[in-house]
mmCIF file of C-alpha atoms in Angstrom:
data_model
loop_
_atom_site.group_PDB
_atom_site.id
_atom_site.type_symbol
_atom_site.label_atom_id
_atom_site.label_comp_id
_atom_site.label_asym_id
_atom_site.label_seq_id
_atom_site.Cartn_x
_atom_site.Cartn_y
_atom_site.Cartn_z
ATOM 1 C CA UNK A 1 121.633 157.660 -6.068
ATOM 2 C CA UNK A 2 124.026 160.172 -5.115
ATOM 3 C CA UNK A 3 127.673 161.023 -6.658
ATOM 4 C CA UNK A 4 129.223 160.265 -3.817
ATOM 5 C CA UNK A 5 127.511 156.149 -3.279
ATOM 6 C CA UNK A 6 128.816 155.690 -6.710
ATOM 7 C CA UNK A 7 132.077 155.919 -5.705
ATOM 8 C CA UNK A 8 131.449 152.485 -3.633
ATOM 9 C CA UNK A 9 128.816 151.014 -1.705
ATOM 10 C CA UNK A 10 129.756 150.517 1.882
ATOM 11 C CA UNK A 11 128.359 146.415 3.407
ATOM 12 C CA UNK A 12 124.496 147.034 4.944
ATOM 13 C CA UNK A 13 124.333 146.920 8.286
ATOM 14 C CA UNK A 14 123.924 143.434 10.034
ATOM 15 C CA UNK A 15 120.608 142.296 12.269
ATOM 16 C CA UNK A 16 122.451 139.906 13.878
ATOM 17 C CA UNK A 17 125.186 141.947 15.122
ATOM 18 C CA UNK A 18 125.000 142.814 18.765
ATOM 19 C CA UNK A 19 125.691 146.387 18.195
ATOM 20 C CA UNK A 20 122.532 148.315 17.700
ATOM 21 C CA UNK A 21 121.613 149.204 14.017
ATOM 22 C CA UNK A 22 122.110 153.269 13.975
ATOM 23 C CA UNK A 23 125.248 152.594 15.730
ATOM 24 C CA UNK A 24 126.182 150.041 12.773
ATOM 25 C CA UNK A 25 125.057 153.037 10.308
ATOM 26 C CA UNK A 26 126.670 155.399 12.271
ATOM 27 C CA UNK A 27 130.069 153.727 11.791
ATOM 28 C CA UNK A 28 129.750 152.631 8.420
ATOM 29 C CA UNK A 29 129.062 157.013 7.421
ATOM 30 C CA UNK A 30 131.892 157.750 10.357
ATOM 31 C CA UNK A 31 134.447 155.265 8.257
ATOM 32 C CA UNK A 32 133.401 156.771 4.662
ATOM 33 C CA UNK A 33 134.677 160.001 6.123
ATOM 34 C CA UNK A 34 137.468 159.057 7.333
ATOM 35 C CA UNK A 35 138.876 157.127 3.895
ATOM 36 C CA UNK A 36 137.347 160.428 2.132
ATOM 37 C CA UNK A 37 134.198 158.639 0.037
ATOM 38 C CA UNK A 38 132.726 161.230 1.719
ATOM 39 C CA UNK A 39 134.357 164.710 1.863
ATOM 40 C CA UNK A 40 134.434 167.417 3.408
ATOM 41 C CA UNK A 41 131.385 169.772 1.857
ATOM 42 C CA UNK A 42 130.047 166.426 0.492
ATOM 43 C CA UNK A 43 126.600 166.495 0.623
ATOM 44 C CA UNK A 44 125.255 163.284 2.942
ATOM 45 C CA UNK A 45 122.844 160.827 1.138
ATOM 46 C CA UNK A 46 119.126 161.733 1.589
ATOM 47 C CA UNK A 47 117.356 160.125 4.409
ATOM 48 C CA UNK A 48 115.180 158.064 2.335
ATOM 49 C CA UNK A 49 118.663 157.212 0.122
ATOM 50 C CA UNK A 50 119.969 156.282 3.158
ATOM 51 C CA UNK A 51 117.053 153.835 4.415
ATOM 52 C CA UNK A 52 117.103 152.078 0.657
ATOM 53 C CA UNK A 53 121.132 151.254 0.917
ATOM 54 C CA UNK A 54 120.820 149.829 4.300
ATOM 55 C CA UNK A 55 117.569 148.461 4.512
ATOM 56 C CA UNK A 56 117.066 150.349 8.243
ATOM 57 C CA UNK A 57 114.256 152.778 9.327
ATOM 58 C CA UNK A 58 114.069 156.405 9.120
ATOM 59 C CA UNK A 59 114.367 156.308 12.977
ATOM 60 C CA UNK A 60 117.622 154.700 12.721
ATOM 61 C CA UNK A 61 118.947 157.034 10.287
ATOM 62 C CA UNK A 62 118.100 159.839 11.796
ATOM 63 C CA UNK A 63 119.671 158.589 15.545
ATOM 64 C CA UNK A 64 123.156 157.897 13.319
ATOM 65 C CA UNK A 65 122.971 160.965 11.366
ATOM 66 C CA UNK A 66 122.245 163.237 14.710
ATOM 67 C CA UNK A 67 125.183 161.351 16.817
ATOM 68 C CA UNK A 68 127.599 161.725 13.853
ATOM 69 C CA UNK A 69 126.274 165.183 13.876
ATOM 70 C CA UNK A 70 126.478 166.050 17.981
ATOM 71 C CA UNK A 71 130.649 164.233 17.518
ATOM 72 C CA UNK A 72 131.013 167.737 14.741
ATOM 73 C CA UNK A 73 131.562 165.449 11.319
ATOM 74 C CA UNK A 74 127.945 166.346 10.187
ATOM 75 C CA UNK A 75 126.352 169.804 9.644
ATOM 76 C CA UNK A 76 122.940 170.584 8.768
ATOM 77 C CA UNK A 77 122.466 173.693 6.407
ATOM 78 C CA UNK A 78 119.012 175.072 6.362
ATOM 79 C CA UNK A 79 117.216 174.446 2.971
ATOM 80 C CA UNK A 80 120.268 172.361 1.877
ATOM 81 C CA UNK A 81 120.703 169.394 3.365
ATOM 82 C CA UNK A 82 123.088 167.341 5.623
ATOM 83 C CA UNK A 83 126.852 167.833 4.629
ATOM 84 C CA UNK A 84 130.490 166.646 5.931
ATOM 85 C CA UNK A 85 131.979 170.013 8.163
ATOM 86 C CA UNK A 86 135.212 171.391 7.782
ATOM 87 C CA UNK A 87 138.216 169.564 10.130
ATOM 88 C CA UNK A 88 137.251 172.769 13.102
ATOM 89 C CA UNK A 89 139.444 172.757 16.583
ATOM 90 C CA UNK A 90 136.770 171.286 18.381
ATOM 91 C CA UNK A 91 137.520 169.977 22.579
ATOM 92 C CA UNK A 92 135.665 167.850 25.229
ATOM 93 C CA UNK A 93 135.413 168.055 28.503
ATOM 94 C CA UNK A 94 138.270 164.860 29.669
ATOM 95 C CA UNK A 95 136.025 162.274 31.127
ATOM 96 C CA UNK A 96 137.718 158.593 30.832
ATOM 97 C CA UNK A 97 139.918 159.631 34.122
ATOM 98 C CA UNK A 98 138.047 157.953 36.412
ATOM 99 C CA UNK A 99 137.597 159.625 40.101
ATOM 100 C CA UNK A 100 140.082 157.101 41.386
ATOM 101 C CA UNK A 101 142.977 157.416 38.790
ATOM 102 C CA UNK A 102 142.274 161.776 39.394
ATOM 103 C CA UNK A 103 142.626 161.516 43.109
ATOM 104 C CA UNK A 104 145.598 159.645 42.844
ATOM 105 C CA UNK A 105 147.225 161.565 40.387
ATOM 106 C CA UNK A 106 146.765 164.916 42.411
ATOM 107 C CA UNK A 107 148.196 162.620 45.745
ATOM 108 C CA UNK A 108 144.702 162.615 47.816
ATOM 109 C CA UNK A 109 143.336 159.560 49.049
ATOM 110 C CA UNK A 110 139.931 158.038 47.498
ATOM 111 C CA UNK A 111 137.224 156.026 48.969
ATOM 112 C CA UNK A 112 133.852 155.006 48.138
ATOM 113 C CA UNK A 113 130.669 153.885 50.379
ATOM 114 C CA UNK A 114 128.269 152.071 47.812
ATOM 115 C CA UNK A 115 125.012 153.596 48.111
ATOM 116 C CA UNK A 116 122.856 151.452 45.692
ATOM 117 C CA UNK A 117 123.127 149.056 42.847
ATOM 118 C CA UNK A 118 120.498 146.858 41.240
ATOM 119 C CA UNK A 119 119.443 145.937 37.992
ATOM 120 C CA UNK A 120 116.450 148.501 37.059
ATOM 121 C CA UNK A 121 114.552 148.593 34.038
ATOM 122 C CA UNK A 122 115.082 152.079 32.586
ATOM 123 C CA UNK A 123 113.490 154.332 31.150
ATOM 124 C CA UNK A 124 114.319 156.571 27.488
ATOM 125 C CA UNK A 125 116.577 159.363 29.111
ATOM 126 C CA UNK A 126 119.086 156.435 29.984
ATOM 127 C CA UNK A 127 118.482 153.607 27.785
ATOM 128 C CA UNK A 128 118.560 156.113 24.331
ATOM 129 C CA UNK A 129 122.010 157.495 24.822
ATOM 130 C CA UNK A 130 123.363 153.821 25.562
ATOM 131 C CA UNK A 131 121.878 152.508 22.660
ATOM 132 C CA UNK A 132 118.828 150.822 24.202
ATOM 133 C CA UNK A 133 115.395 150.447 23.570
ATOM 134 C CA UNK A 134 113.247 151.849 26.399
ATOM 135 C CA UNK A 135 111.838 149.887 29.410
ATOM 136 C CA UNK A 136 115.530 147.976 28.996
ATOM 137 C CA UNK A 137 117.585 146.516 31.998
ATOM 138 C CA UNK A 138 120.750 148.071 32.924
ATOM 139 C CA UNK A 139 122.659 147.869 35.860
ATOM 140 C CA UNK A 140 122.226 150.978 38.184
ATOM 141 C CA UNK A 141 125.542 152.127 40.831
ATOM 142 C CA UNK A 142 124.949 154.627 43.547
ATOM 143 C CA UNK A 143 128.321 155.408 45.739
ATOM 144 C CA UNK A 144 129.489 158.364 47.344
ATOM 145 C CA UNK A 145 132.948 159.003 46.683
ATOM 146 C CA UNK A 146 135.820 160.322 49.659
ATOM 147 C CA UNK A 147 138.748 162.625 49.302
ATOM 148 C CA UNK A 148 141.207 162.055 52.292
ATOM 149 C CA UNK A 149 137.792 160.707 53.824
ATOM 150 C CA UNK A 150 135.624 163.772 53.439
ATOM 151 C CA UNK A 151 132.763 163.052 51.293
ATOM 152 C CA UNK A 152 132.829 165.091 47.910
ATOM 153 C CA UNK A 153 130.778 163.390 45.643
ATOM 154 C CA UNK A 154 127.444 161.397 44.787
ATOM 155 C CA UNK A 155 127.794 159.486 42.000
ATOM 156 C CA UNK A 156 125.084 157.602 40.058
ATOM 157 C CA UNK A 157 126.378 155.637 36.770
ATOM 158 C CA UNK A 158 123.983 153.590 34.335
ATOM 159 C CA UNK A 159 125.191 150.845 31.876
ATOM 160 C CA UNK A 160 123.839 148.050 29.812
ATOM 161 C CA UNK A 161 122.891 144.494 31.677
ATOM 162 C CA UNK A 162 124.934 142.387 28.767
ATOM 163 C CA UNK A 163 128.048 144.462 28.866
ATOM 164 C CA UNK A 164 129.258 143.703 32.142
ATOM 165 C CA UNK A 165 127.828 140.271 33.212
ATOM 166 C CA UNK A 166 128.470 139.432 36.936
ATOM 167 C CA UNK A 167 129.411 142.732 37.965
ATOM 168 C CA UNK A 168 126.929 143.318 40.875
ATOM 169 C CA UNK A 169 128.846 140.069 42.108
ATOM 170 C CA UNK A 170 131.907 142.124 42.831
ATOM 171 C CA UNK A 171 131.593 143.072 46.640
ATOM 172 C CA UNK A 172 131.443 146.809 46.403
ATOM 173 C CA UNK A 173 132.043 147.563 50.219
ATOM 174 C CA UNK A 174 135.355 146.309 50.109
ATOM 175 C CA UNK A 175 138.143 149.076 49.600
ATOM 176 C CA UNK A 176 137.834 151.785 46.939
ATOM 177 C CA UNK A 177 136.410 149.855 43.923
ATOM 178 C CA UNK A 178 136.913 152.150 40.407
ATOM 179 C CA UNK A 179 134.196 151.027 38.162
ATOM 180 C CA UNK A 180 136.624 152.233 35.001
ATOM 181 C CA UNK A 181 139.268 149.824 36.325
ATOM 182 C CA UNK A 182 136.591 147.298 36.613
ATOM 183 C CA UNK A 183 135.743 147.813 33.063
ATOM 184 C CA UNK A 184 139.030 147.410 31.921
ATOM 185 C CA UNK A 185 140.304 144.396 33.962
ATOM 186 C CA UNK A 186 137.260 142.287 33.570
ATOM 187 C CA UNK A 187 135.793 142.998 30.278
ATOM 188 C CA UNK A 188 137.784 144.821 28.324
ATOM 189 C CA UNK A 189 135.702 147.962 28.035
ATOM 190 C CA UNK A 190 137.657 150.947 28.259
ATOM 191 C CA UNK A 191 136.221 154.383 27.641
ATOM 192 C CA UNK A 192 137.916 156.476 25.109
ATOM 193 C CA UNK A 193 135.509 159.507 24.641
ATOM 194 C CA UNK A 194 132.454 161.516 25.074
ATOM 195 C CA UNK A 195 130.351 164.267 26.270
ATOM 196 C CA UNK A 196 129.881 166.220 29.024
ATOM 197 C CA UNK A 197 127.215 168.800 30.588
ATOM 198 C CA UNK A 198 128.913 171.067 33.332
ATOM 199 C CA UNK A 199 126.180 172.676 35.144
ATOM 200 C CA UNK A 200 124.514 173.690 38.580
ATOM 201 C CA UNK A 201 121.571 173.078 41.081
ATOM 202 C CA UNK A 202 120.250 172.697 44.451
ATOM 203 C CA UNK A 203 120.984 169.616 46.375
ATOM 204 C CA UNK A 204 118.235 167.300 47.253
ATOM 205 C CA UNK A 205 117.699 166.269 50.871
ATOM 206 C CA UNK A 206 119.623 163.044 50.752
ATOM 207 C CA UNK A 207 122.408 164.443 48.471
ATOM 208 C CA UNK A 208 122.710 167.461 51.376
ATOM 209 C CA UNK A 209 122.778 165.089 54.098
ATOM 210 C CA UNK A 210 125.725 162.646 51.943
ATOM 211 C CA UNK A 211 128.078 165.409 51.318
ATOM 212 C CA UNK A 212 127.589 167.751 54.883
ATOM 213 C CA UNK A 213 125.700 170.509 53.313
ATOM 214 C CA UNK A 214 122.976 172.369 55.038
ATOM 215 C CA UNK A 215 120.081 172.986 53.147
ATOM 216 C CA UNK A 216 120.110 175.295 50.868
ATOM 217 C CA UNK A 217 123.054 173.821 49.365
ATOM 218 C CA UNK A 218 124.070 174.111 45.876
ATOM 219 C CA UNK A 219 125.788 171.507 43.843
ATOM 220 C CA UNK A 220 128.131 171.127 40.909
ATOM 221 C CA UNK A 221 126.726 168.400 38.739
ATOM 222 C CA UNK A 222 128.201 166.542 35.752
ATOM 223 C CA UNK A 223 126.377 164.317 33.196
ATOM 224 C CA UNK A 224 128.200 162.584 30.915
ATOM 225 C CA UNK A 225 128.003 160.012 28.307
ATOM 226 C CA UNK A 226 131.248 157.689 27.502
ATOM 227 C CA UNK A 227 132.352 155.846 24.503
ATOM 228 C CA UNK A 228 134.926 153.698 23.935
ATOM 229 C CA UNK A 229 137.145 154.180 20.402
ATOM 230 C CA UNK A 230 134.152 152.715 18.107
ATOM 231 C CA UNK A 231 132.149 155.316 19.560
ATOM 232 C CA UNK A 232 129.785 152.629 21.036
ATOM 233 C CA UNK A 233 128.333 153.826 24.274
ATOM 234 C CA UNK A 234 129.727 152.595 27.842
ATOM 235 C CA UNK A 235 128.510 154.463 30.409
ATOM 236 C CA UNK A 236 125.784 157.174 31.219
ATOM 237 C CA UNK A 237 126.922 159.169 34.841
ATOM 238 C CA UNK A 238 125.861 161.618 36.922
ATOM 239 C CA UNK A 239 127.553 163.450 39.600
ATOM 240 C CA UNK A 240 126.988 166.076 42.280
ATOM 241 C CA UNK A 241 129.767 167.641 43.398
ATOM 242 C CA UNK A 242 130.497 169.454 46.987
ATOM 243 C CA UNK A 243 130.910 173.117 45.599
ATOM 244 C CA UNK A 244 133.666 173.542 47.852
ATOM 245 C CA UNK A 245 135.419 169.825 48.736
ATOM 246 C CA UNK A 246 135.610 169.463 45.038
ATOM 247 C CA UNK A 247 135.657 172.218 42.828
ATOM 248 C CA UNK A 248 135.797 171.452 38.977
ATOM 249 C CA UNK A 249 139.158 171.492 37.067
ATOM 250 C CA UNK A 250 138.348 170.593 33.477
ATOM 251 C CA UNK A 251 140.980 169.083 31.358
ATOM 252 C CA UNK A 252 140.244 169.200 27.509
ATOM 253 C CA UNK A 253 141.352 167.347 24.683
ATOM 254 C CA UNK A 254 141.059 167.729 21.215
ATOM 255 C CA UNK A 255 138.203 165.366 19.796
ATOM 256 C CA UNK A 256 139.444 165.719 15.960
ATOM 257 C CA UNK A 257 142.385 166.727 14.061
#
């Protein structure tokens, strides 16, 4: 066993929790960095250390290691091994200001026209990142979103079935509905971090037609994946932006000090 699991063994992981078990393993490394039983250029347990303490698969310790690795704590060094990185000034893209709370704050009016939602069983691209296995139900919410009543964005957001029971109850045609305030005021969910991929692409036919483009159109998009403060996933979006309605500001925050 390695020096550093001598200095204390950390609780296995628990089956029965709800939480999935890489994201248990996840937190249990993510906590032995933070008290220092692991340190910075502290060389990370072997993978097959790792599945002995905990009792867990190689699949599972490889999802934990690569998350803890994608948030910056973890670096892999060719030929080495897996060790804890230097504290680095490292920023994300600010995405737990939900489109409501951002068009309010800059004094424009927002509105929403639901487009879709339905429980759909998903495939790996959106059940992995939320923790999931594949072919798993999660609730599915199409809306385009208004700014002063000009439509600006097409919004698609993904999210487990059992974290939000009831919520295709709520009558999304009423008003403008913010699925973050939803979160928060009904089930105590409230996203705290994550990740974000800025890029650009055409527009498909019905996105064109949603947001008054004429085809050819480009669109902004953003993907993004939110957490809340246990790093346990919330939400997986996607968003395509009018290029001109609604160009991209980016606010960034640091992720670690």
């Amino acid at each position: 066993m390695s020096e550093t699991h001598r200095r204390g063994r950390i609780n296995p992981v628990d089956r029965n929790h709800p939480d999935p078990l890489y994201v248990q393993l996840r937190t249990v490394l993510k906590n032995m960095i933070d008290s220092g039983k692991l340190s910075v250029n502290d060389k990370l347990p072997s993978e097959r250390e790792l599945v002995a303490l905990y009792g867990v698969s190689r699949i599972t310790v490889r999802q934990a290691v690569k998350d803890l690795e994608n948030l910056g704590f973890l670096q892999t060094r060719a030929g080495k091994g897996i060790y804890v990185t230097e504290p680095r000034p490292t920023y994300e893209i600010e995405i737990v200001r939900s489109f409501t709370e951002t068009a309010e704050a800059n004094n424009r009016k927002p509105g929403m026209k639901l487009l879709a939602a339905d429980i759909i069983r998903a495939d790996a691209d959106i059940t992995r990142p939320l923790g999931l296995p594949s072919g798993s139900n999660v609730v599915f919410i199409e809306r385009l979103r208004f700014l002063d009543d000009l439509p600006v964005v097409v919004q698609r957001d993904w999210f487990a079935e059992v974290l939000t029971p009831g919520i295709l109850d709520i009558d999304w045609n009423t008003g403008n509905r913010s699925l973050y305030a939803e979160f928060k005021e009904r089930y105590g969910v409230i996203p705290a971090r994550g990740q974000s991929t800025l890029s650009a692409r055409l527009a498909t036919e019905s996105e064109a037609g949603f947001l008054q483009l004429d085809l050819p159109a480009a669109v902004l998009t953003l993907d993004q994946i939110a957490y809340d403060s246990e790093y346990r996933p919330v939400n997986v979006s996607s968003m395509a932006y009018h290029p001109v309605r609604y160009p991209l500001s980016l606010t960034q925050s640091r992720r670690r000090s």
